[in-house]
PDB file of C-alpha atoms and ligand atoms in Angstrom:
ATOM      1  CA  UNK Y   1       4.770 -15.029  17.614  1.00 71.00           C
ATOM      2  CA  UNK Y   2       6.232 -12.046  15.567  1.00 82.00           C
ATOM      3  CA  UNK Y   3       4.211 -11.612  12.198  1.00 91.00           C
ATOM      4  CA  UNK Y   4       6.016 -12.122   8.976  1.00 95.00           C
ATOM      5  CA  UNK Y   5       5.758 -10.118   6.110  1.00 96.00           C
ATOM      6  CA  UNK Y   6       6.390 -11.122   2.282  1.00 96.00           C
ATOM      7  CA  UNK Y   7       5.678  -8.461  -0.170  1.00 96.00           C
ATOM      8  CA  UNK Y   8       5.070  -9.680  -3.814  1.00 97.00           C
ATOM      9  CA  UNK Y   9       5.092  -7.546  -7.483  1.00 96.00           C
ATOM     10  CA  UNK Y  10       1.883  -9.110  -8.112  1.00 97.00           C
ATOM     11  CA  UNK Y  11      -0.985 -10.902  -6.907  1.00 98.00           C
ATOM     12  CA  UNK Y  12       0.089 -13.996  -9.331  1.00 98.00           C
ATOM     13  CA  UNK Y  13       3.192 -14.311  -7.319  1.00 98.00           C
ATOM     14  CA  UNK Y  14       1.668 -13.370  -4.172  1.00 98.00           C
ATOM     15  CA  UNK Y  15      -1.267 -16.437  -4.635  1.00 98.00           C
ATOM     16  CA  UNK Y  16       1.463 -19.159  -5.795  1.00 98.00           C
ATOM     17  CA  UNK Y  17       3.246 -18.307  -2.202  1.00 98.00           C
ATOM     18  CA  UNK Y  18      -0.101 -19.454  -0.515  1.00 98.00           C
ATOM     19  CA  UNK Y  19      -1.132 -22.199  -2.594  1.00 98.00           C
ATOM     20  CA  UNK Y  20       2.593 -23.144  -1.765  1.00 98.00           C
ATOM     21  CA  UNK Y  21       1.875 -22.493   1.979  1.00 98.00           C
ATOM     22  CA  UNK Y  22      -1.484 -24.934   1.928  1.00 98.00           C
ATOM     23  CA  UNK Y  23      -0.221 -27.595   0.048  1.00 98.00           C
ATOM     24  CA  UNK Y  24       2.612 -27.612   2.630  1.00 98.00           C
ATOM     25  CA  UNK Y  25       0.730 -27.035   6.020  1.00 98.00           C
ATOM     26  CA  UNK Y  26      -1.733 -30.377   3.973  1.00 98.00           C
ATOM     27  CA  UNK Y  27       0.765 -32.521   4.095  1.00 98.00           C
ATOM     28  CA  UNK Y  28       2.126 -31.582   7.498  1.00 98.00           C
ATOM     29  CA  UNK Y  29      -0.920 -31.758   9.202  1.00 98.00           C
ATOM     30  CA  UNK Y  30      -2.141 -34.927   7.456  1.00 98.00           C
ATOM     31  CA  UNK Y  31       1.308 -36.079   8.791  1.00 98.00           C
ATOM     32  CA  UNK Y  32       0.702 -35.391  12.487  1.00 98.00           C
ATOM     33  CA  UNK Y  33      -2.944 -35.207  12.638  1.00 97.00           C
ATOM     34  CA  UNK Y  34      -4.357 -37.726   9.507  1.00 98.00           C
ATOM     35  CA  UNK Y  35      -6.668 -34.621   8.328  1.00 98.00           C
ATOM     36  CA  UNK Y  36      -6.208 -30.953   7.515  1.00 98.00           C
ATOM     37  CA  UNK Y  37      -8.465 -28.366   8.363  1.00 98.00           C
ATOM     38  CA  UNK Y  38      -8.602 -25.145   6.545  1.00 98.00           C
ATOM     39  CA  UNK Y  39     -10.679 -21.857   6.211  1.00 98.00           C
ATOM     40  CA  UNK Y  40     -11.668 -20.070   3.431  1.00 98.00           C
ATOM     41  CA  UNK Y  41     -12.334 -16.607   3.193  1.00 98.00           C
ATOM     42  CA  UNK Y  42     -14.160 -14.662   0.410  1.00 97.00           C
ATOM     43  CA  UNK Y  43     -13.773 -11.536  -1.765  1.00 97.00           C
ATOM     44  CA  UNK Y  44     -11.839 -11.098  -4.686  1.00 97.00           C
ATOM     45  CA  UNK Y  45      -8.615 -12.061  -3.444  1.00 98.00           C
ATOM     46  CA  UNK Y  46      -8.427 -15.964  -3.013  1.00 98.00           C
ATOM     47  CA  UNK Y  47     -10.102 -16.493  -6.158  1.00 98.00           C
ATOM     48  CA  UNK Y  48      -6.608 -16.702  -8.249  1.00 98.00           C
ATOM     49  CA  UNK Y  49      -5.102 -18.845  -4.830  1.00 98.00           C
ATOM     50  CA  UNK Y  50      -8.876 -21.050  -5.966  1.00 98.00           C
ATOM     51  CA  UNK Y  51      -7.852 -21.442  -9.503  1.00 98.00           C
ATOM     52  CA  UNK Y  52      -4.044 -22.575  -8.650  1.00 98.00           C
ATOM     53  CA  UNK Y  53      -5.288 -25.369  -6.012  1.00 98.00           C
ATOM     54  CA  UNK Y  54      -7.329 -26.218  -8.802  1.00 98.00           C
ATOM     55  CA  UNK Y  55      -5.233 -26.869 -10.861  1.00 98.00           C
ATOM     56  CA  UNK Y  56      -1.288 -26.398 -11.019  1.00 98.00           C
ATOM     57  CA  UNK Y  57      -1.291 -27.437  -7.202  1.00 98.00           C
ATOM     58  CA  UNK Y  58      -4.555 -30.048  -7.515  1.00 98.00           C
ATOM     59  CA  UNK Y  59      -2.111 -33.355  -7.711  1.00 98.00           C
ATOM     60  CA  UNK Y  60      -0.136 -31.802  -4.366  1.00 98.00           C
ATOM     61  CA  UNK Y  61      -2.998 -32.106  -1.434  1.00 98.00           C
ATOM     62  CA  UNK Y  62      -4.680 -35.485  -0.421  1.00 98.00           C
ATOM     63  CA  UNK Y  63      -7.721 -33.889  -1.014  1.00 98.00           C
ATOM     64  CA  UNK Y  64      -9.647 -37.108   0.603  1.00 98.00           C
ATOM     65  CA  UNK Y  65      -8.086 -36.110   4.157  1.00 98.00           C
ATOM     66  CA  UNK Y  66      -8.691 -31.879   3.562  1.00 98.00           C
ATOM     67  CA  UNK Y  67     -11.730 -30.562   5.581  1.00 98.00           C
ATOM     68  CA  UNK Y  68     -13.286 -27.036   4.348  1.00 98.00           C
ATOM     69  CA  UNK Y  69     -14.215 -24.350   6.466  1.00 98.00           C
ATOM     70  CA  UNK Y  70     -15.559 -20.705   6.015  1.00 98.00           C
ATOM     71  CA  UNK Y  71     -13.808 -17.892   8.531  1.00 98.00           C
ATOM     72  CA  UNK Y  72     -17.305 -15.280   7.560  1.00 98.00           C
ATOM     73  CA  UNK Y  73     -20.295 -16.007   4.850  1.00 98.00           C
ATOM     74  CA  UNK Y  74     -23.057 -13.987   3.432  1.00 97.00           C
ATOM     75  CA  UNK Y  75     -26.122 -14.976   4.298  1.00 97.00           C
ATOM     76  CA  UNK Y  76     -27.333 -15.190   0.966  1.00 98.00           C
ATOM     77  CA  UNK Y  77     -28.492 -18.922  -0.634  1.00 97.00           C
ATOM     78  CA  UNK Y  78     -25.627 -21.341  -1.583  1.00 98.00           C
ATOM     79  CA  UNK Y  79     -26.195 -20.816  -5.172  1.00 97.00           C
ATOM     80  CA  UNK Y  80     -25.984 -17.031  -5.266  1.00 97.00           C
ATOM     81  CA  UNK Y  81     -23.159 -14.710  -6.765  1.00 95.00           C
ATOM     82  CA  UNK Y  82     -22.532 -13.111  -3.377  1.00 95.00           C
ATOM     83  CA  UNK Y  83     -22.017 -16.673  -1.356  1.00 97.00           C
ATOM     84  CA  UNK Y  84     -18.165 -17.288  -0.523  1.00 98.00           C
ATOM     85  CA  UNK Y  85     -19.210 -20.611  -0.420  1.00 98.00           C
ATOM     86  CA  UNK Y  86     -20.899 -20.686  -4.527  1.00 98.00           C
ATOM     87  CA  UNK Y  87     -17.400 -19.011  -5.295  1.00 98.00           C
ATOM     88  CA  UNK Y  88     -15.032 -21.549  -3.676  1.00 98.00           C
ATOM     89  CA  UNK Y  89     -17.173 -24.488  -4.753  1.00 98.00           C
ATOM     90  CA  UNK Y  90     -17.302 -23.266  -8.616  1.00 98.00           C
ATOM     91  CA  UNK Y  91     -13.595 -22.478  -8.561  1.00 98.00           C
ATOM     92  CA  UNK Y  92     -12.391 -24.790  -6.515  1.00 98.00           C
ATOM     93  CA  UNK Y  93     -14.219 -27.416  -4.574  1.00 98.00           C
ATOM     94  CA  UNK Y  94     -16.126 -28.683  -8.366  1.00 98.00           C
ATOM     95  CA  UNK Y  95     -12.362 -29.777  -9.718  1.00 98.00           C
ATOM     96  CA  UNK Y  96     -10.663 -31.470  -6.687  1.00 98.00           C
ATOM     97  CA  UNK Y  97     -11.573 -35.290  -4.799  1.00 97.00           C
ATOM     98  CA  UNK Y  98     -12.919 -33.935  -2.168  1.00 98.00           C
ATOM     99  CA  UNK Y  99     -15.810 -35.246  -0.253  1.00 97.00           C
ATOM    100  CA  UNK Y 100     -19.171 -33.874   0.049  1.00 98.00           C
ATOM    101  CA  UNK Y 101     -19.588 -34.865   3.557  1.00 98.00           C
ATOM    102  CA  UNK Y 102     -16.032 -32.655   4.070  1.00 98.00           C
ATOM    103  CA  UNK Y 103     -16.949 -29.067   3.277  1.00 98.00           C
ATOM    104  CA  UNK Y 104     -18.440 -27.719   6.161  1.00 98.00           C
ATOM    105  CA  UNK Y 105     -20.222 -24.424   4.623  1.00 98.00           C
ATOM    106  CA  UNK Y 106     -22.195 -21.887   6.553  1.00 98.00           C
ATOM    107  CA  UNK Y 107     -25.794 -21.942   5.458  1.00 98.00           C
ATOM    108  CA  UNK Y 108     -26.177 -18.444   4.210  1.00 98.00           C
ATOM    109  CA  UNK Y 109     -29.862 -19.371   3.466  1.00 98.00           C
ATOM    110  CA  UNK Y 110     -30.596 -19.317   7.262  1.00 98.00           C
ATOM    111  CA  UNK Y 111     -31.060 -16.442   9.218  1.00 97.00           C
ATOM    112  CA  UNK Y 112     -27.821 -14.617  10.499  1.00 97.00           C
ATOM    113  CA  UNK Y 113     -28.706 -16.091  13.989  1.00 98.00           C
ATOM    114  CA  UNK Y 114     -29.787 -19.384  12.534  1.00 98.00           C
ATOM    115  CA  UNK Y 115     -26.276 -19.878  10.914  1.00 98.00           C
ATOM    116  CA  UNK Y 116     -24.342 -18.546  13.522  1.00 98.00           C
ATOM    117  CA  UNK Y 117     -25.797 -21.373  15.907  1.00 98.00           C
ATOM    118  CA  UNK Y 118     -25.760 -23.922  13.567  1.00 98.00           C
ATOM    119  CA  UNK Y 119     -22.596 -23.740  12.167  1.00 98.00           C
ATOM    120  CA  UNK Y 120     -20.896 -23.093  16.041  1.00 98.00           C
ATOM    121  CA  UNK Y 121     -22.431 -26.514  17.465  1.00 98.00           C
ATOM    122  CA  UNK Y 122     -20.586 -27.788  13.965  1.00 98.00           C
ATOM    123  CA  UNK Y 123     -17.466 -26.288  14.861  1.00 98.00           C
ATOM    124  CA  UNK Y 124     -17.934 -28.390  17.914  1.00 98.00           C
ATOM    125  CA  UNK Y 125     -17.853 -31.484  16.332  1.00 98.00           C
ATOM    126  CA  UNK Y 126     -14.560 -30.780  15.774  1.00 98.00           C
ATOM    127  CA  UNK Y 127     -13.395 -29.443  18.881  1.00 98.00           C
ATOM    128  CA  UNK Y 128      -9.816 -29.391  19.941  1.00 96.00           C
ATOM    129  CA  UNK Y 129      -9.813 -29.625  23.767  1.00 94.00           C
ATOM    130  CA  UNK Y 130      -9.579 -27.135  25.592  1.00 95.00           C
ATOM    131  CA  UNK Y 131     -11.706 -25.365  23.106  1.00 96.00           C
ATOM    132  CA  UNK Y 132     -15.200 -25.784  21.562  1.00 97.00           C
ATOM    133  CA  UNK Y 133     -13.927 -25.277  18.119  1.00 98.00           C
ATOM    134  CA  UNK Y 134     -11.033 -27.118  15.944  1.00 98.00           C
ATOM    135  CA  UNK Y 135      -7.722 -25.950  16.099  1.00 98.00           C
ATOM    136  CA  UNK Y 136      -7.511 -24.796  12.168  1.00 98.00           C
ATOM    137  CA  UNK Y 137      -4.034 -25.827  10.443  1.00 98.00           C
ATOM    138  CA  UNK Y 138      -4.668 -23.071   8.232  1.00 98.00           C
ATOM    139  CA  UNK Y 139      -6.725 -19.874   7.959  1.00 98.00           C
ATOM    140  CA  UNK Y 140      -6.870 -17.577   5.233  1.00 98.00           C
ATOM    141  CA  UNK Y 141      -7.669 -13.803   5.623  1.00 98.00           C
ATOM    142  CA  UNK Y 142      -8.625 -10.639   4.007  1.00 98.00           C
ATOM    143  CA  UNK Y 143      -8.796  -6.909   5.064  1.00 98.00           C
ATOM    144  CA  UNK Y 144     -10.938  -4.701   3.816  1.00 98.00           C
ATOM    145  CA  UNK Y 145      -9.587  -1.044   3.218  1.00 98.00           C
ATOM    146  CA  UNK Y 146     -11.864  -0.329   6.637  1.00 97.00           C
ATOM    147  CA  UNK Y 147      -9.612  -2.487   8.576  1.00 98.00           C
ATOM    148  CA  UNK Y 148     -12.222  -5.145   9.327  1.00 98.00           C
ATOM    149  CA  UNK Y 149     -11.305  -8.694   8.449  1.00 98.00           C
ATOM    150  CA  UNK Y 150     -13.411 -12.046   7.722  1.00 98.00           C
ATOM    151  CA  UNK Y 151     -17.055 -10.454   8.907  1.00 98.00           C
ATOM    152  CA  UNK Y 152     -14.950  -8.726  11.961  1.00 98.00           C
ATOM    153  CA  UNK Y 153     -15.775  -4.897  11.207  1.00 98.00           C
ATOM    154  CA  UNK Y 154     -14.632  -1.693  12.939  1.00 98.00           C
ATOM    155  CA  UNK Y 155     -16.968  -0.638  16.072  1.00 97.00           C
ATOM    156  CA  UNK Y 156     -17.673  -4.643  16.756  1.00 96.00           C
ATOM    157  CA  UNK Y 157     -17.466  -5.752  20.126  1.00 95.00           C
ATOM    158  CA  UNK Y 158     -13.390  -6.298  20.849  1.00 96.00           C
ATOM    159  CA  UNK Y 159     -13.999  -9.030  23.647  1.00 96.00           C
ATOM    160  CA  UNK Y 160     -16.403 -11.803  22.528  1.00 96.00           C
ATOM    161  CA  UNK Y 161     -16.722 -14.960  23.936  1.00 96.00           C
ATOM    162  CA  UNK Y 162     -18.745 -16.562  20.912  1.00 96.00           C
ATOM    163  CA  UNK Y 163     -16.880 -18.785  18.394  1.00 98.00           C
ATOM    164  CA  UNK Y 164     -19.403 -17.536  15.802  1.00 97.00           C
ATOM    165  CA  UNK Y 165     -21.551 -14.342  14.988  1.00 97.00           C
ATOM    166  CA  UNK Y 166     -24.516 -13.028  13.199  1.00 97.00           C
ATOM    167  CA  UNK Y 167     -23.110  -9.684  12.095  1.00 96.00           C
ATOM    168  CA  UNK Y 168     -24.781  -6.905   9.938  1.00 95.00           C
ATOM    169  CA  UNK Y 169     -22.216  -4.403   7.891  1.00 95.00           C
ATOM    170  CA  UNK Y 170     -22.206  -2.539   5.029  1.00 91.00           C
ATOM    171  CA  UNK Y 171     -19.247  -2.629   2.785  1.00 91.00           C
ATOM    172  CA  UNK Y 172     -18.974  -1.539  -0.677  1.00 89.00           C
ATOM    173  CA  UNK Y 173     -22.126  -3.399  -2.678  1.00 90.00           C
ATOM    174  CA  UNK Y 174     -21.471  -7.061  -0.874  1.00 91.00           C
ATOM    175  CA  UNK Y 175     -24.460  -8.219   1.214  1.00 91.00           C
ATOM    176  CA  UNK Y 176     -24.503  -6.665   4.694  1.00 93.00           C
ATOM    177  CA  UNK Y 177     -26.320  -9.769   6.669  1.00 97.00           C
ATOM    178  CA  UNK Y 178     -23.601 -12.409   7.543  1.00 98.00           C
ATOM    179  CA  UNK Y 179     -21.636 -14.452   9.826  1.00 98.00           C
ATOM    180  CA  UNK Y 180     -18.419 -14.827  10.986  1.00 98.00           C
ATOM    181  CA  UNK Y 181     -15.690 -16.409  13.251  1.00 98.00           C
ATOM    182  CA  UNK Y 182     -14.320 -14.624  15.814  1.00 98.00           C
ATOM    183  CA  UNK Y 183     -10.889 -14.050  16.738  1.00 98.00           C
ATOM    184  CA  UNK Y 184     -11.159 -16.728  19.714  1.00 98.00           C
ATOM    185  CA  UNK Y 185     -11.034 -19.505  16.506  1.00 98.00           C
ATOM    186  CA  UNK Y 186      -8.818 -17.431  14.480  1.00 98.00           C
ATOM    187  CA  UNK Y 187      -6.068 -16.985  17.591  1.00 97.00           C
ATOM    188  CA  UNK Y 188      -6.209 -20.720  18.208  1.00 98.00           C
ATOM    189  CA  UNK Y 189      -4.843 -21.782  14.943  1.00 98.00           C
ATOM    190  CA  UNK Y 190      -1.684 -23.281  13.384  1.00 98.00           C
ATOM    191  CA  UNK Y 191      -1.205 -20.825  10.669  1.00 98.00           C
ATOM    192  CA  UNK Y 192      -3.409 -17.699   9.778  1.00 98.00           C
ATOM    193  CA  UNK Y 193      -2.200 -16.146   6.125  1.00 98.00           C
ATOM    194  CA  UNK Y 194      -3.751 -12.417   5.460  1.00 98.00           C
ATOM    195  CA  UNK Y 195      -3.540 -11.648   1.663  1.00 98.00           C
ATOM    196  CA  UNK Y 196      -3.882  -7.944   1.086  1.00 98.00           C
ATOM    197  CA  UNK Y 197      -3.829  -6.322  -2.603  1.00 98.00           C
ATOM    198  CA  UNK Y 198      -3.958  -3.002  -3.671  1.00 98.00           C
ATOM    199  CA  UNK Y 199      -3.541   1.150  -3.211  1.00 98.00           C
ATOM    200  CA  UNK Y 200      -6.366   1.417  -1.845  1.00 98.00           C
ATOM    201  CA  UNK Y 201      -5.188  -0.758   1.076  1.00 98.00           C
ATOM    202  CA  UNK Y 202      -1.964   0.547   1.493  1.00 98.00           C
ATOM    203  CA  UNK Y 203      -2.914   3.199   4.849  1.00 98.00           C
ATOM    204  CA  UNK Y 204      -4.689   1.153   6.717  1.00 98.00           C
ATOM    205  CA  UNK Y 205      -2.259  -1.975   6.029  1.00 98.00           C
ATOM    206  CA  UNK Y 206       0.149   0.520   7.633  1.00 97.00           C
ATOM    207  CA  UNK Y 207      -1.700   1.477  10.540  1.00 97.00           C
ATOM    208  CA  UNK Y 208      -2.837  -2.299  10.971  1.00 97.00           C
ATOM    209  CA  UNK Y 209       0.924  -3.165  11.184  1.00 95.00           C
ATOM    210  CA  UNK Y 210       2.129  -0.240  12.916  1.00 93.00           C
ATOM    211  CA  UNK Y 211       2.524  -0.138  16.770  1.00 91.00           C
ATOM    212  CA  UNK Y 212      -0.583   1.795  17.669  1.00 95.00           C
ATOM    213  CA  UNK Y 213      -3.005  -1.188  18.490  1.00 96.00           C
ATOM    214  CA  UNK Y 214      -6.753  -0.164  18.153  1.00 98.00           C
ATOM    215  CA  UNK Y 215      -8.203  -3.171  17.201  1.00 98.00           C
ATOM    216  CA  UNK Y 216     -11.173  -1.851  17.867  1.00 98.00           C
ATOM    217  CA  UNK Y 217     -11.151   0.628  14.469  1.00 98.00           C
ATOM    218  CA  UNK Y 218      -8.946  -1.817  12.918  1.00 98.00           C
ATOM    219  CA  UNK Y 219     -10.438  -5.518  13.382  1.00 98.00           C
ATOM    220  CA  UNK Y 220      -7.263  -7.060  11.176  1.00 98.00           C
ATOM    221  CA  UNK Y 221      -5.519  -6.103  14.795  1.00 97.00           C
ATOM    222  CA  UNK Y 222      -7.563  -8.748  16.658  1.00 98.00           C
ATOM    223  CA  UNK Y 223      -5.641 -11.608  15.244  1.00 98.00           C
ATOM    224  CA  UNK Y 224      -2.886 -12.851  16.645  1.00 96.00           C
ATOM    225  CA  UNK Y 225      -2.580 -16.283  16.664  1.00 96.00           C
ATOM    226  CA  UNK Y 226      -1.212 -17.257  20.344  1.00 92.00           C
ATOM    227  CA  UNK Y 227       0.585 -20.795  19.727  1.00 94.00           C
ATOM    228  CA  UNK Y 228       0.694 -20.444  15.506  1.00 96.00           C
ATOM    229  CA  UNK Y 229       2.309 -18.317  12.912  1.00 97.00           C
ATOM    230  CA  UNK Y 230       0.909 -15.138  11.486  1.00 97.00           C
ATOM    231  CA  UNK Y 231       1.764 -14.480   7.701  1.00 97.00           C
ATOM    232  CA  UNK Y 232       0.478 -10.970   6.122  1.00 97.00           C
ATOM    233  CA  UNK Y 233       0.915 -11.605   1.754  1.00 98.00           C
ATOM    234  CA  UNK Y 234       0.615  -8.298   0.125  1.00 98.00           C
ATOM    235  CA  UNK Y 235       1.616  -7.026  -3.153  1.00 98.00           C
ATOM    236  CA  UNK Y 236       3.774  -3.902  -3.627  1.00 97.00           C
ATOM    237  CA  UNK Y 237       0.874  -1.396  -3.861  1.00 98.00           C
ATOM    238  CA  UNK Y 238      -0.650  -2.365  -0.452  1.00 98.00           C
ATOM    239  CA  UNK Y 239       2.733  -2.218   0.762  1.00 97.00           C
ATOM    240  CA  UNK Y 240       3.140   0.909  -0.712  1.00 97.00           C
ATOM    241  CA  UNK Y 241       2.646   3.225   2.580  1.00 97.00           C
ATOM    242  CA  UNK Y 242       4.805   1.012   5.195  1.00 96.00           C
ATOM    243  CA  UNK Y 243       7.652   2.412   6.686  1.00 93.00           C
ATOM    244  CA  UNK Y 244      11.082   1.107   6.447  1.00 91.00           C
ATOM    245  CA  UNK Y 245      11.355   0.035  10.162  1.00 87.00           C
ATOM    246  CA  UNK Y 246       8.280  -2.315   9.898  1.00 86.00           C
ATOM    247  CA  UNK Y 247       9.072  -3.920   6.809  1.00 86.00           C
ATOM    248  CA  UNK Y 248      12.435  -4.222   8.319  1.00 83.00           C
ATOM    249  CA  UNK Y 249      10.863  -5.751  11.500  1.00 80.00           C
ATOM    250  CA  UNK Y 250       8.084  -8.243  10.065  1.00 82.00           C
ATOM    251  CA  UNK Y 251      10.186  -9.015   6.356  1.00 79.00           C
ATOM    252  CA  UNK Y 252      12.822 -12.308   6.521  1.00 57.00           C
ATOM    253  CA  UNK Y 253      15.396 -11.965   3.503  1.00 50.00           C
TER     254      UNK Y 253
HETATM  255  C1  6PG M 301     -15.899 -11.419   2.607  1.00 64.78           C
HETATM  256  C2  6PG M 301     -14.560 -11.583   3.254  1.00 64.78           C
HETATM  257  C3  6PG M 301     -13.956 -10.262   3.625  1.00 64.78           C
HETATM  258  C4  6PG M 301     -12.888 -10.029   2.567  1.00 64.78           C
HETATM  259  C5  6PG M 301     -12.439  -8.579   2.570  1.00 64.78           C
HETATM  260  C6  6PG M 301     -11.444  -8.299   1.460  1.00 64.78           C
HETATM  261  O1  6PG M 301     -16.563 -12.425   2.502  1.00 64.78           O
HETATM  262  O2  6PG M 301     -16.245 -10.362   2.146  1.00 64.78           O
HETATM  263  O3  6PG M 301     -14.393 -12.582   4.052  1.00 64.78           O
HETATM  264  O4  6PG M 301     -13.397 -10.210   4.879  1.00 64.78           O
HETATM  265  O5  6PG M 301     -11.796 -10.879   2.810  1.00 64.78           O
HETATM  266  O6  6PG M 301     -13.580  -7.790   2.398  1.00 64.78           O
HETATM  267  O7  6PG M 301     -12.108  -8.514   0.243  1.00 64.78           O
HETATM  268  P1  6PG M 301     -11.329  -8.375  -1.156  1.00 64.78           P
HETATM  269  O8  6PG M 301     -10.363  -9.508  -1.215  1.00 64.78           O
HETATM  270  O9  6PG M 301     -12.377  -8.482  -2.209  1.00 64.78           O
HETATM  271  O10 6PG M 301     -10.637  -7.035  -1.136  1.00 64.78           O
END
């Protein structure tokens, strides 16, 4: 399916649109399925998304029927600074009715391996058929200004055939040892949002949408979700470097 594109002034505009997006693809999925299944990502850029589902958006989602996923984690204990998982729970997860027993965090206290395993025979448990991992009804995305997305970074292995990895990578000061899902989960989902913020990830945003594939230098390349929708959220400044002809391809009215 062709990505789309929506390009936003700001990143208060840009995380309304996806708190927008999730409260929708909730109650859809809740429709057809009883239960929605999301994943999180980490970084800076959810956290205002975080704060909106919080609270402008909190009285929107049947938070009783929403399960909680991570696409990557540091393995770093729940309770530290670095842990996508302390971040979502403090700005999220600690002001919504959702159930313990529903947020399905990688332990970032075990080993890379440890929580790689673990957390793939949990993915299990919520297999869709044909696959050994659930079919998310929404995944949300970063990029890095390398290129590399969730815990996916440039020079990892293109073809894997694991639905989670240890991985060890060093970008900016964030803790190298972590895990991640791979693209297998990523491609088999309903909806996969990237937000992307910022000059400084304006070139490679551009060479990620352009028409020279290398997913291999840029990891954000790797997903492409094969029966679900694709939706990049950037902000004028990471937009800043695309050419007219793919914002005119990729951007609806
Ligand atoms: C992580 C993320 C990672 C993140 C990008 C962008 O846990 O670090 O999953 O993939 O999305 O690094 O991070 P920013 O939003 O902070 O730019």
């Amino acid at each position: 399916m062709k990505p789309k594109l929506r390009i936003f002034d700001d990143l208060e505009k840009l995380s309304i649109y996806a708190a927008n997006l999730f409260s929708e693809q909730a109650a859809q999925s809740i429709l057809e399925r009883d239960q929605f299944l999301v994943a999180l990502n980490g970084g800076g850029t959810p956290t205002r998304l975080f704060q909106l589902l919080a609270t402008d958006f909190r009285d929107k989602v049947d938070w009783n029927k929403v399960h909680v996923f991570w696409g990557d984690e540091r393995c770093v204990p729940p309770d530290d600074a670095g842990s996508s998982y302390s971040q979502a729970r403090d700005v999220l997860l600690s002001h919504v009715q959702i159930q313990d027993s529903n947020i399905h965090r990688i332990k970032g206290e075990l080993t890379p391996v440890e929580a790689a395993e673990e957390y793939s025979l949990l993915l299990k448990e919520y297999a869709s058929p044909p696959f050994d991992w659930p079919r998310f009804d929404l995944v949300y995305l970063g990029m890095g200004e390398d290129g590399h997305t969730a815990s996916l970074f440039p020079g990892s292995p293109v073809n894997v055939s694991d639905a989670a990895l240890p991985v060890t990578a060093h970008y900016q000061d964030r803790p190298a040892n972590r895990v991640t899902l791979t693209q297998l989960v990523f491609n088999s989902a309903h909806m996969v949002v990237f937000m992307a913020t910022g000059a400084k990830k304006a070139i490679t945003l551009a060479e990620v949408l352009s028409d020279r594939y290398n997913p291999e230098l840029y990891p954000a390349q790797r997903i492409d979700p094969k029966a679900g929708e694709l939706i990049w959220l950037v902000d004028d400044d990471a937009a800043g470097k695309l050419p007219k002809k793919i914002t005119r391809k990729y951007c609806e009215g």
